[in-house]
Amino acid sequence: MDDRIRRNMPLFSMSIVGELTGLSARQIRYYEEHHLVTPERSKGNRRLFSFNDVERLLEIKALLDKGVNLAGIQHVLGMKQQEELTSASVSDTQSPETEYRKPDLSDDELRKLLKQGLFDAGKHGKTSIIQGELSRFFH
DNA sequence: GTTCTTACA
DNA sequence: TGTAAGTA
């Protein structure tokens, strides 16, 4: 169960993460500014990334390739975070009668939607979902 | 030598 | 986003 701890353990340097994700240091720092990732800091103020951070960055990269902008990515990641918290607080303390709700849309579902052609709207309309209005699908 | 911040293109 | 400058 301390697997969660291990995944959030600050281990990787900027250069390593860049190598692992294929993202430039500039990009990674930029995403941090926008709260897409929140790596720890060493005493020397050096960034220390965890496995979770790396995975997160890989997702960001994937979404970026699909044409999703920062606003859209923030929505996706924000939702995923809530999902993690929800499942984490429930998994261990689960009584047969306990009721709880998961997020309306899973990131998998969202990914499927994005894959299908939500972004095609952008090629036709002016401001596609990808240009920031992803929140419309979370009502 | 690597990473950080700030700032300009 | 890339890159330069000045640090830590």
Short mmCIF file of N, CA and C (backbone and C1' of nucleotides) in Angstrom, two decimals:
data_model
loop_
_atom_site.label_atom_id
_atom_site.label_comp_id
_atom_site.label_asym_id
_atom_site.label_seq_id
_atom_site.Cartn_x
_atom_site.Cartn_y
_atom_site.Cartn_z
N MET A 1 0.82 -1.21 0.00
CA MET A 1 0.00 0.00 0.00
C MET A 1 0.85 1.26 0.00
N ASP A 2 2.13 1.10 0.33
CA ASP A 2 3.02 2.25 0.29
C ASP A 2 3.52 2.46 -1.13
N ASP A 3 2.78 1.82 -2.04
CA ASP A 3 3.13 1.94 -3.43
C ASP A 3 2.92 3.38 -3.88
N ARG A 4 1.93 3.98 -3.24
CA ARG A 4 1.61 5.38 -3.56
C ARG A 4 2.79 6.27 -3.21
N ILE A 5 3.40 5.94 -2.07
CA ILE A 5 4.55 6.72 -1.63
C ILE A 5 5.70 6.61 -2.62
N ARG A 6 5.93 5.36 -3.04
CA ARG A 6 7.03 5.12 -3.97
C ARG A 6 6.84 5.87 -5.28
N ARG A 7 5.59 5.86 -5.75
CA ARG A 7 5.34 6.54 -7.03
C ARG A 7 5.48 8.05 -6.94
N ASN A 8 5.36 8.56 -5.75
CA ASN A 8 5.48 10.01 -5.59
C ASN A 8 6.83 10.42 -5.02
N MET A 9 7.72 9.46 -4.96
CA MET A 9 9.03 9.80 -4.45
C MET A 9 9.87 10.58 -5.45
N PRO A 10 10.37 11.70 -5.01
CA PRO A 10 11.18 12.58 -5.86
C PRO A 10 12.51 11.93 -6.19
N LEU A 11 12.67 11.57 -7.45
CA LEU A 11 13.89 10.85 -7.82
C LEU A 11 14.66 11.37 -9.02
N PHE A 12 13.92 11.85 -10.01
CA PHE A 12 14.59 12.21 -11.26
C PHE A 12 14.94 13.68 -11.47
N SER A 13 16.07 13.87 -12.10
CA SER A 13 16.53 15.23 -12.39
C SER A 13 15.89 15.71 -13.70
N MET A 14 16.06 16.96 -13.95
CA MET A 14 15.51 17.58 -15.15
C MET A 14 15.97 16.84 -16.41
N SER A 15 17.25 16.57 -16.48
CA SER A 15 17.81 15.93 -17.68
C SER A 15 17.24 14.53 -17.88
N ILE A 16 17.10 13.79 -16.79
CA ILE A 16 16.56 12.44 -16.90
C ILE A 16 15.13 12.47 -17.41
N VAL A 17 14.34 13.34 -16.82
CA VAL A 17 12.94 13.44 -17.22
C VAL A 17 12.81 13.88 -18.67
N GLY A 18 13.71 14.76 -19.06
CA GLY A 18 13.67 15.20 -20.43
C GLY A 18 13.93 14.04 -21.37
N GLU A 19 14.85 13.20 -20.95
CA GLU A 19 15.20 12.04 -21.75
C GLU A 19 14.05 11.04 -21.79
N LEU A 20 13.42 10.87 -20.64
CA LEU A 20 12.32 9.91 -20.52
C LEU A 20 11.07 10.35 -21.28
N THR A 21 10.82 11.61 -21.31
CA THR A 21 9.59 12.11 -21.93
C THR A 21 9.76 12.69 -23.32
N GLY A 22 10.99 13.05 -23.63
CA GLY A 22 11.19 13.64 -24.94
C GLY A 22 10.79 15.11 -24.98
N LEU A 23 10.52 15.63 -23.81
CA LEU A 23 10.13 17.04 -23.71
C LEU A 23 11.35 17.87 -23.34
N SER A 24 11.37 19.11 -23.79
CA SER A 24 12.50 19.97 -23.46
C SER A 24 12.33 20.51 -22.04
N ALA A 25 13.43 20.92 -21.47
CA ALA A 25 13.39 21.46 -20.11
C ALA A 25 12.48 22.68 -20.10
N ARG A 26 12.53 23.42 -21.16
CA ARG A 26 11.71 24.63 -21.29
C ARG A 26 10.23 24.27 -21.18
N GLN A 27 9.85 23.24 -21.90
CA GLN A 27 8.46 22.80 -21.90
C GLN A 27 8.03 22.32 -20.52
N ILE A 28 8.85 21.50 -19.92
CA ILE A 28 8.53 20.95 -18.61
C ILE A 28 8.36 22.06 -17.58
N ARG A 29 9.24 23.02 -17.62
CA ARG A 29 9.13 24.13 -16.66
C ARG A 29 7.88 24.93 -16.95
N TYR A 30 7.57 25.09 -18.20
CA TYR A 30 6.38 25.84 -18.60
C TYR A 30 5.12 25.13 -18.09
N TYR A 31 5.07 23.83 -18.22
CA TYR A 31 3.91 23.07 -17.75
C TYR A 31 3.79 23.15 -16.24
N GLU A 32 4.90 23.24 -15.58
CA GLU A 32 4.87 23.38 -14.14
C GLU A 32 4.26 24.72 -13.75
N GLU A 33 4.63 25.73 -14.49
CA GLU A 33 4.08 27.07 -14.22
C GLU A 33 2.56 27.05 -14.30
N HIS A 34 2.07 26.19 -15.20
CA HIS A 34 0.62 26.08 -15.37
C HIS A 34 0.03 24.95 -14.54
N HIS A 35 0.76 24.51 -13.56
CA HIS A 35 0.28 23.50 -12.61
C HIS A 35 -0.12 22.17 -13.23
N LEU A 36 0.51 21.81 -14.32
CA LEU A 36 0.21 20.52 -14.93
C LEU A 36 1.04 19.44 -14.24
N VAL A 37 2.14 19.85 -13.68
CA VAL A 37 2.99 18.94 -12.91
C VAL A 37 3.56 19.74 -11.73
N THR A 38 3.79 19.03 -10.63
CA THR A 38 4.33 19.75 -9.46
C THR A 38 5.46 18.95 -8.81
N PRO A 39 6.62 18.98 -9.45
CA PRO A 39 7.79 18.26 -8.92
C PRO A 39 8.29 18.88 -7.60
N GLU A 40 8.98 18.07 -6.82
CA GLU A 40 9.54 18.55 -5.55
C GLU A 40 10.79 19.36 -5.86
N ARG A 41 11.38 19.88 -4.81
CA ARG A 41 12.62 20.64 -4.99
C ARG A 41 13.68 20.13 -4.03
N SER A 42 14.90 20.09 -4.53
CA SER A 42 16.01 19.68 -3.67
C SER A 42 16.45 20.90 -2.88
N LYS A 43 17.44 20.71 -2.02
CA LYS A 43 17.92 21.85 -1.23
C LYS A 43 18.49 22.94 -2.12
N GLY A 44 19.02 22.52 -3.24
CA GLY A 44 19.59 23.48 -4.15
C GLY A 44 18.58 24.04 -5.14
N ASN A 45 17.31 23.82 -4.82
CA ASN A 45 16.22 24.32 -5.66
C ASN A 45 16.13 23.60 -6.99
N ARG A 46 16.74 22.43 -7.04
CA ARG A 46 16.67 21.65 -8.27
C ARG A 46 15.37 20.86 -8.26
N ARG A 47 14.78 20.72 -9.42
CA ARG A 47 13.53 19.96 -9.51
C ARG A 47 13.78 18.46 -9.38
N LEU A 48 12.92 17.79 -8.61
CA LEU A 48 13.01 16.35 -8.46
C LEU A 48 11.66 15.74 -8.83
N PHE A 49 11.65 14.99 -9.92
CA PHE A 49 10.40 14.41 -10.41
C PHE A 49 10.19 12.98 -9.91
N SER A 50 8.93 12.64 -9.73
CA SER A 50 8.57 11.29 -9.29
C SER A 50 8.08 10.51 -10.50
N PHE A 51 7.82 9.23 -10.31
CA PHE A 51 7.30 8.41 -11.40
C PHE A 51 5.98 8.99 -11.87
N ASN A 52 5.20 9.41 -10.90
CA ASN A 52 3.90 10.00 -11.25
C ASN A 52 4.07 11.23 -12.12
N ASP A 53 5.04 12.03 -11.78
CA ASP A 53 5.29 13.23 -12.57
C ASP A 53 5.64 12.87 -14.01
N VAL A 54 6.48 11.85 -14.14
CA VAL A 54 6.91 11.42 -15.46
C VAL A 54 5.71 10.92 -16.28
N GLU A 55 4.89 10.11 -15.62
CA GLU A 55 3.71 9.59 -16.32
C GLU A 55 2.79 10.73 -16.73
N ARG A 56 2.67 11.67 -15.85
CA ARG A 56 1.83 12.83 -16.10
C ARG A 56 2.34 13.59 -17.32
N LEU A 57 3.64 13.77 -17.37
CA LEU A 57 4.24 14.48 -18.49
C LEU A 57 4.05 13.72 -19.79
N LEU A 58 4.09 12.39 -19.70
CA LEU A 58 3.90 11.59 -20.91
C LEU A 58 2.47 11.76 -21.41
N GLU A 59 1.54 11.90 -20.49
CA GLU A 59 0.15 12.10 -20.90
C GLU A 59 -0.01 13.47 -21.55
N ILE A 60 0.64 14.42 -20.95
CA ILE A 60 0.60 15.78 -21.49
C ILE A 60 1.12 15.76 -22.92
N LYS A 61 2.22 15.06 -23.10
CA LYS A 61 2.82 14.97 -24.42
C LYS A 61 1.85 14.32 -25.40
N ALA A 62 1.20 13.26 -24.94
CA ALA A 62 0.24 12.55 -25.80
C ALA A 62 -0.90 13.47 -26.20
N LEU A 63 -1.43 14.19 -25.23
CA LEU A 63 -2.54 15.10 -25.53
C LEU A 63 -2.09 16.23 -26.45
N LEU A 64 -0.88 16.68 -26.23
CA LEU A 64 -0.32 17.74 -27.06
C LEU A 64 -0.27 17.31 -28.52
N ASP A 65 0.13 16.06 -28.72
CA ASP A 65 0.22 15.54 -30.07
C ASP A 65 -1.15 15.48 -30.74
N LYS A 66 -2.18 15.37 -29.88
CA LYS A 66 -3.53 15.30 -30.43
C LYS A 66 -4.10 16.68 -30.68
N GLY A 67 -3.32 17.67 -30.34
CA GLY A 67 -3.76 19.03 -30.61
C GLY A 67 -4.49 19.70 -29.47
N VAL A 68 -4.49 19.08 -28.31
CA VAL A 68 -5.17 19.69 -27.17
C VAL A 68 -4.28 20.78 -26.58
N ASN A 69 -4.87 21.91 -26.30
CA ASN A 69 -4.06 22.99 -25.74
C ASN A 69 -3.97 22.87 -24.22
N LEU A 70 -3.24 23.78 -23.61
CA LEU A 70 -3.05 23.73 -22.16
C LEU A 70 -4.35 23.73 -21.38
N ALA A 71 -5.28 24.57 -21.80
CA ALA A 71 -6.56 24.64 -21.11
C ALA A 71 -7.25 23.28 -21.09
N GLY A 72 -7.24 22.62 -22.23
CA GLY A 72 -7.87 21.32 -22.33
C GLY A 72 -7.16 20.29 -21.49
N ILE A 73 -5.84 20.34 -21.50
CA ILE A 73 -5.06 19.41 -20.72
C ILE A 73 -5.30 19.59 -19.23
N GLN A 74 -5.45 20.82 -18.84
CA GLN A 74 -5.70 21.09 -17.42
C GLN A 74 -7.00 20.45 -16.99
N HIS A 75 -8.00 20.50 -17.87
CA HIS A 75 -9.28 19.89 -17.55
C HIS A 75 -9.14 18.38 -17.40
N VAL A 76 -8.44 17.78 -18.35
CA VAL A 76 -8.26 16.34 -18.33
C VAL A 76 -7.50 15.89 -17.09
N LEU A 77 -6.37 16.53 -16.85
CA LEU A 77 -5.55 16.17 -15.70
C LEU A 77 -6.25 16.47 -14.38
N GLY A 78 -6.95 17.55 -14.35
CA GLY A 78 -7.67 17.91 -13.14
C GLY A 78 -8.68 16.84 -12.80
N MET A 79 -9.36 16.37 -13.81
CA MET A 79 -10.37 15.34 -13.62
C MET A 79 -9.72 14.04 -13.15
N LYS A 80 -8.62 13.71 -13.77
CA LYS A 80 -7.94 12.48 -13.42
C LYS A 80 -7.47 12.51 -11.97
N GLN A 81 -7.06 13.65 -11.55
CA GLN A 81 -6.59 13.81 -10.19
C GLN A 81 -7.71 13.54 -9.19
N GLN A 82 -8.89 14.06 -9.52
CA GLN A 82 -10.04 13.85 -8.66
C GLN A 82 -10.37 12.37 -8.60
N GLU A 83 -10.20 11.73 -9.74
CA GLU A 83 -10.51 10.31 -9.83
C GLU A 83 -9.55 9.51 -8.94
N GLU A 84 -8.30 9.90 -8.95
CA GLU A 84 -7.30 9.24 -8.12
C GLU A 84 -7.62 9.39 -6.65
N LEU A 85 -7.93 10.60 -6.28
CA LEU A 85 -8.26 10.88 -4.89
C LEU A 85 -9.48 10.10 -4.45
N THR A 86 -10.47 10.05 -5.31
CA THR A 86 -11.70 9.34 -5.00
C THR A 86 -11.44 7.85 -4.77
N SER A 87 -10.75 7.23 -5.69
CA SER A 87 -10.48 5.79 -5.58
C SER A 87 -9.53 5.50 -4.42
N ALA A 88 -8.65 6.42 -4.13
CA ALA A 88 -7.68 6.21 -3.06
C ALA A 88 -8.34 6.23 -1.69
N SER A 89 -9.26 7.14 -1.49
CA SER A 89 -9.90 7.28 -0.19
C SER A 89 -10.95 6.19 0.05
N VAL A 90 -11.34 5.53 -1.02
CA VAL A 90 -12.40 4.54 -0.91
C VAL A 90 -11.89 3.10 -0.90
N SER A 91 -10.84 2.84 -1.64
CA SER A 91 -10.33 1.49 -1.82
C SER A 91 -10.08 0.72 -0.51
N ASP A 92 -9.51 1.38 0.48
CA ASP A 92 -9.16 0.68 1.71
C ASP A 92 -10.32 0.56 2.70
N THR A 93 -11.07 1.61 2.81
CA THR A 93 -12.17 1.62 3.76
C THR A 93 -13.48 1.43 3.02
N GLN A 94 -13.75 0.20 2.64
CA GLN A 94 -14.94 -0.02 1.86
C GLN A 94 -15.92 -0.95 2.55
N SER A 95 -17.03 -0.42 2.99
CA SER A 95 -18.07 -1.24 3.59
C SER A 95 -19.12 -1.54 2.55
N PRO A 96 -19.78 -2.67 2.64
CA PRO A 96 -20.77 -3.13 1.65
C PRO A 96 -21.88 -2.11 1.39
N GLU A 97 -22.14 -1.29 2.39
CA GLU A 97 -23.25 -0.35 2.23
C GLU A 97 -22.81 1.04 1.82
N THR A 98 -21.52 1.23 1.81
CA THR A 98 -21.01 2.57 1.47
C THR A 98 -21.30 2.95 0.02
N GLU A 99 -21.84 4.13 -0.13
CA GLU A 99 -22.10 4.60 -1.49
C GLU A 99 -21.16 5.74 -1.84
N TYR A 100 -20.68 5.71 -3.05
CA TYR A 100 -19.81 6.78 -3.50
C TYR A 100 -19.90 6.88 -5.01
N ARG A 101 -19.66 8.08 -5.50
CA ARG A 101 -19.76 8.29 -6.94
C ARG A 101 -18.39 8.60 -7.54
N LYS A 102 -18.18 8.05 -8.70
CA LYS A 102 -16.95 8.36 -9.41
C LYS A 102 -17.24 9.49 -10.39
N PRO A 103 -16.21 10.11 -10.89
CA PRO A 103 -16.40 11.20 -11.85
C PRO A 103 -17.29 10.76 -13.01
N ASP A 104 -18.06 11.70 -13.52
CA ASP A 104 -18.99 11.38 -14.61
C ASP A 104 -18.28 10.80 -15.81
N LEU A 105 -17.10 11.33 -16.10
CA LEU A 105 -16.39 10.87 -17.28
C LEU A 105 -14.98 10.42 -16.91
N SER A 106 -14.64 9.22 -17.30
CA SER A 106 -13.29 8.74 -17.01
C SER A 106 -12.33 9.29 -18.06
N ASP A 107 -11.08 9.31 -17.73
CA ASP A 107 -10.12 9.84 -18.70
C ASP A 107 -10.05 8.95 -19.93
N ASP A 108 -10.38 7.67 -19.72
CA ASP A 108 -10.38 6.76 -20.85
C ASP A 108 -11.48 7.14 -21.84
N GLU A 109 -12.63 7.45 -21.26
CA GLU A 109 -13.76 7.84 -22.11
C GLU A 109 -13.42 9.13 -22.85
N LEU A 110 -12.81 10.03 -22.11
CA LEU A 110 -12.46 11.31 -22.72
C LEU A 110 -11.48 11.08 -23.85
N ARG A 111 -10.54 10.21 -23.59
CA ARG A 111 -9.53 9.92 -24.61
C ARG A 111 -10.19 9.38 -25.88
N LYS A 112 -11.19 8.54 -25.64
CA LYS A 112 -11.90 7.97 -26.77
C LYS A 112 -12.62 9.05 -27.57
N LEU A 113 -13.21 9.96 -26.81
CA LEU A 113 -13.92 11.06 -27.47
C LEU A 113 -12.96 11.91 -28.29
N LEU A 114 -11.85 12.20 -27.68
CA LEU A 114 -10.87 13.03 -28.38
C LEU A 114 -10.38 12.33 -29.63
N LYS A 115 -10.21 11.03 -29.50
CA LYS A 115 -9.70 10.24 -30.60
C LYS A 115 -10.69 10.24 -31.76
N GLN A 116 -11.97 10.18 -31.41
CA GLN A 116 -13.00 10.08 -32.44
C GLN A 116 -13.12 11.32 -33.32
N GLY A 117 -12.97 12.46 -32.76
CA GLY A 117 -13.08 13.60 -33.63
C GLY A 117 -13.59 14.87 -33.01
N LEU A 118 -13.48 14.97 -31.71
CA LEU A 118 -13.89 16.22 -31.10
C LEU A 118 -13.07 17.35 -31.69
N PHE A 119 -11.82 17.00 -32.00
CA PHE A 119 -10.93 18.02 -32.52
C PHE A 119 -11.21 18.38 -33.96
N ASP A 120 -12.02 17.54 -34.60
CA ASP A 120 -12.36 17.85 -35.98
C ASP A 120 -13.22 19.11 -36.04
N ALA A 121 -13.91 19.34 -34.96
CA ALA A 121 -14.76 20.53 -34.91
C ALA A 121 -13.91 21.77 -35.13
N GLY A 122 -12.68 21.68 -34.71
CA GLY A 122 -11.80 22.81 -34.86
C GLY A 122 -11.49 23.13 -36.31
N LYS A 123 -11.52 22.11 -37.11
CA LYS A 123 -11.22 22.32 -38.52
C LYS A 123 -12.40 22.97 -39.24
N HIS A 124 -13.58 22.87 -38.61
CA HIS A 124 -14.78 23.44 -39.22
C HIS A 124 -15.20 24.72 -38.53
N GLY A 125 -15.42 24.57 -37.21
CA GLY A 125 -15.84 25.74 -36.46
C GLY A 125 -14.66 26.67 -36.20
N LYS A 126 -14.91 27.73 -35.50
CA LYS A 126 -13.83 28.68 -35.23
C LYS A 126 -13.06 28.25 -33.99
N THR A 127 -13.76 28.23 -32.85
CA THR A 127 -13.10 27.85 -31.62
C THR A 127 -13.49 26.43 -31.26
N SER A 128 -12.64 25.51 -31.61
CA SER A 128 -12.92 24.12 -31.31
C SER A 128 -12.82 23.84 -29.82
N ILE A 129 -13.27 22.67 -29.45
CA ILE A 129 -13.21 22.26 -28.06
C ILE A 129 -11.77 22.29 -27.61
N ILE A 130 -10.96 21.86 -28.52
CA ILE A 130 -9.55 21.79 -28.23
C ILE A 130 -8.97 23.16 -27.92
N GLN A 131 -9.62 24.16 -28.41
CA GLN A 131 -9.10 25.50 -28.16
C GLN A 131 -9.51 26.01 -26.78
N GLY A 132 -10.07 25.15 -25.96
CA GLY A 132 -10.32 25.55 -24.59
C GLY A 132 -11.65 25.22 -23.97
N GLU A 133 -12.64 24.91 -24.78
CA GLU A 133 -13.97 24.65 -24.24
C GLU A 133 -14.26 23.21 -23.88
N LEU A 134 -13.25 22.50 -23.42
CA LEU A 134 -13.45 21.10 -23.06
C LEU A 134 -14.41 20.96 -21.88
N SER A 135 -14.47 21.99 -21.08
CA SER A 135 -15.30 21.94 -19.87
C SER A 135 -16.76 21.69 -20.20
N ARG A 136 -17.14 22.02 -21.42
CA ARG A 136 -18.51 21.84 -21.86
C ARG A 136 -18.96 20.38 -21.70
N PHE A 137 -18.03 19.47 -21.74
CA PHE A 137 -18.37 18.05 -21.67
C PHE A 137 -18.29 17.47 -20.27
N PHE A 138 -18.15 18.35 -19.30
CA PHE A 138 -18.05 17.85 -17.94
C PHE A 138 -19.26 18.24 -17.10
N HIS A 139 -20.34 18.68 -17.75
CA HIS A 139 -21.55 19.06 -17.03
C HIS A 139 -22.38 17.84 -16.70
P DG B 1 32.58 20.94 -18.70
"O5'" DG B 1 31.65 20.51 -17.49
"C5'" DG B 1 31.45 19.12 -17.25
"C4'" DG B 1 30.10 18.94 -16.61
"C3'" DG B 1 28.94 19.38 -17.52
"O3'" DG B 1 27.89 18.43 -17.42
"C1'" DG B 1 28.88 20.61 -15.48
P DT B 2 26.60 18.63 -18.33
"O5'" DT B 2 25.53 19.00 -17.21
"C5'" DT B 2 25.43 18.17 -16.05
"C4'" DT B 2 24.38 18.72 -15.13
"C3'" DT B 2 23.06 19.08 -15.83
"O3'" DT B 2 21.98 18.62 -15.03
"C1'" DT B 2 23.90 20.95 -14.64
P DT B 3 20.48 18.73 -15.61
"O5'" DT B 3 19.94 19.99 -14.80
"C5'" DT B 3 20.02 19.97 -13.39
"C4'" DT B 3 19.49 21.26 -12.81
"C3'" DT B 3 18.20 21.77 -13.47
"O3'" DT B 3 17.26 22.08 -12.45
"C1'" DT B 3 19.81 23.50 -13.38
P DC B 4 15.91 22.83 -12.80
"O5'" DC B 4 16.28 24.31 -12.37
"C5'" DC B 4 16.79 24.57 -11.07
"C4'" DC B 4 16.63 26.04 -10.77
"C3'" DC B 4 15.39 26.61 -11.46
"O3'" DC B 4 14.59 27.40 -10.63
"C1'" DC B 4 17.36 27.78 -12.17
P DT B 5 13.24 27.97 -11.17
"O5'" DT B 5 13.59 29.49 -11.49
"C5'" DT B 5 14.28 30.26 -10.50
"C4'" DT B 5 14.53 31.66 -11.02
"C3'" DT B 5 13.31 32.30 -11.70
"O3'" DT B 5 13.15 33.63 -11.24
"C1'" DT B 5 15.17 32.28 -13.20
P DT B 6 11.91 34.47 -11.70
"O5'" DT B 6 12.55 35.34 -12.87
"C5'" DT B 6 13.79 35.99 -12.65
"C4'" DT B 6 14.20 36.74 -13.90
"C3'" DT B 6 13.04 37.39 -14.67
"O3'" DT B 6 13.41 38.71 -15.05
"C1'" DT B 6 14.28 35.99 -16.12
P DA B 7 12.29 39.66 -15.71
"O5'" DA B 7 12.78 39.61 -17.22
"C5'" DA B 7 14.16 39.79 -17.52
"C4'" DA B 7 14.38 39.59 -19.01
"C3'" DA B 7 13.26 40.12 -19.90
"O3'" DA B 7 13.84 40.73 -21.05
"C1'" DA B 7 13.65 37.88 -20.39
P DC B 8 12.97 41.86 -21.80
"O5'" DC B 8 13.45 41.63 -23.29
"C5'" DC B 8 14.83 41.39 -23.55
"C4'" DC B 8 14.98 40.47 -24.76
"C3'" DC B 8 14.04 40.84 -25.92
"O3'" DC B 8 14.77 40.76 -27.13
"C1'" DC B 8 13.76 38.58 -25.37
P DA B 9 14.06 41.32 -28.47
"O5'" DA B 9 13.97 40.00 -29.34
"C5'" DA B 9 15.14 39.21 -29.57
"C4'" DA B 9 14.77 38.00 -30.40
"C3'" DA B 9 13.91 38.32 -31.63
"O3'" DA B 9 14.21 37.39 -32.68
"C1'" DA B 9 12.74 36.85 -30.23
P DT C 1 5.22 23.10 -26.65
"O5'" DT C 1 6.26 23.94 -27.58
"C5'" DT C 1 6.92 24.98 -26.93
"C4'" DT C 1 8.03 25.36 -27.88
"C3'" DT C 1 9.39 24.99 -27.32
"O3'" DT C 1 10.28 24.54 -28.32
"C1'" DT C 1 9.17 27.35 -27.60
P DG C 2 11.64 23.83 -27.81
"O5'" DG C 2 12.76 24.89 -28.26
"C5'" DG C 2 12.76 25.35 -29.59
"C4'" DG C 2 13.79 26.46 -29.74
"C3'" DG C 2 15.12 26.15 -29.06
"O3'" DG C 2 16.18 26.55 -29.93
"C1'" DG C 2 14.22 28.18 -28.21
P DT C 3 17.68 26.21 -29.50
"O5'" DT C 3 18.12 27.57 -28.80
"C5'" DT C 3 17.88 28.79 -29.48
"C4'" DT C 3 18.35 29.95 -28.65
"C3'" DT C 3 19.64 29.66 -27.86
"O3'" DT C 3 20.50 30.79 -27.97
"C1'" DT C 3 17.97 30.46 -26.41
P DA C 4 22.02 30.62 -27.54
"O5'" DA C 4 22.26 31.97 -26.74
"C5'" DA C 4 21.65 33.18 -27.19
"C4'" DA C 4 21.72 34.21 -26.08
"C3'" DA C 4 22.97 34.10 -25.24
"O3'" DA C 4 23.49 35.39 -24.96
"C1'" DA C 4 21.07 33.83 -23.86
P DA C 5 24.86 35.49 -24.16
"O5'" DA C 5 24.37 35.95 -22.71
"C5'" DA C 5 23.43 37.04 -22.61
"C4'" DA C 5 23.15 37.30 -21.14
"C3'" DA C 5 24.39 37.17 -20.26
"O3'" DA C 5 24.39 38.20 -19.28
"C1'" DA C 5 22.70 35.67 -19.52
P DG C 6 25.72 38.49 -18.49
"O5'" DG C 6 25.35 37.92 -17.03
"C5'" DG C 6 24.25 38.47 -16.32
"C4'" DG C 6 24.01 37.68 -15.05
"C3'" DG C 6 25.29 37.34 -14.28
"O3'" DG C 6 25.04 37.49 -12.89
"C1'" DG C 6 24.10 35.37 -14.73
P DT C 7 26.31 37.39 -11.88
"O5'" DT C 7 25.83 36.19 -10.94
"C5'" DT C 7 25.13 35.10 -11.47
"C4'" DT C 7 24.12 34.60 -10.45
"C3'" DT C 7 24.75 33.93 -9.24
"O3'" DT C 7 23.92 34.07 -8.08
"C1'" DT C 7 23.64 32.32 -10.61
P DA C 8 24.49 33.65 -6.67
"O5'" DA C 8 23.99 32.15 -6.57
"C5'" DA C 8 22.59 31.87 -6.49
"C4'" DA C 8 22.36 30.39 -6.34
"C3'" DA C 8 23.18 29.74 -5.23
"O3'" DA C 8 22.42 28.71 -4.61
"C1'" DA C 8 23.70 28.72 -7.30
#
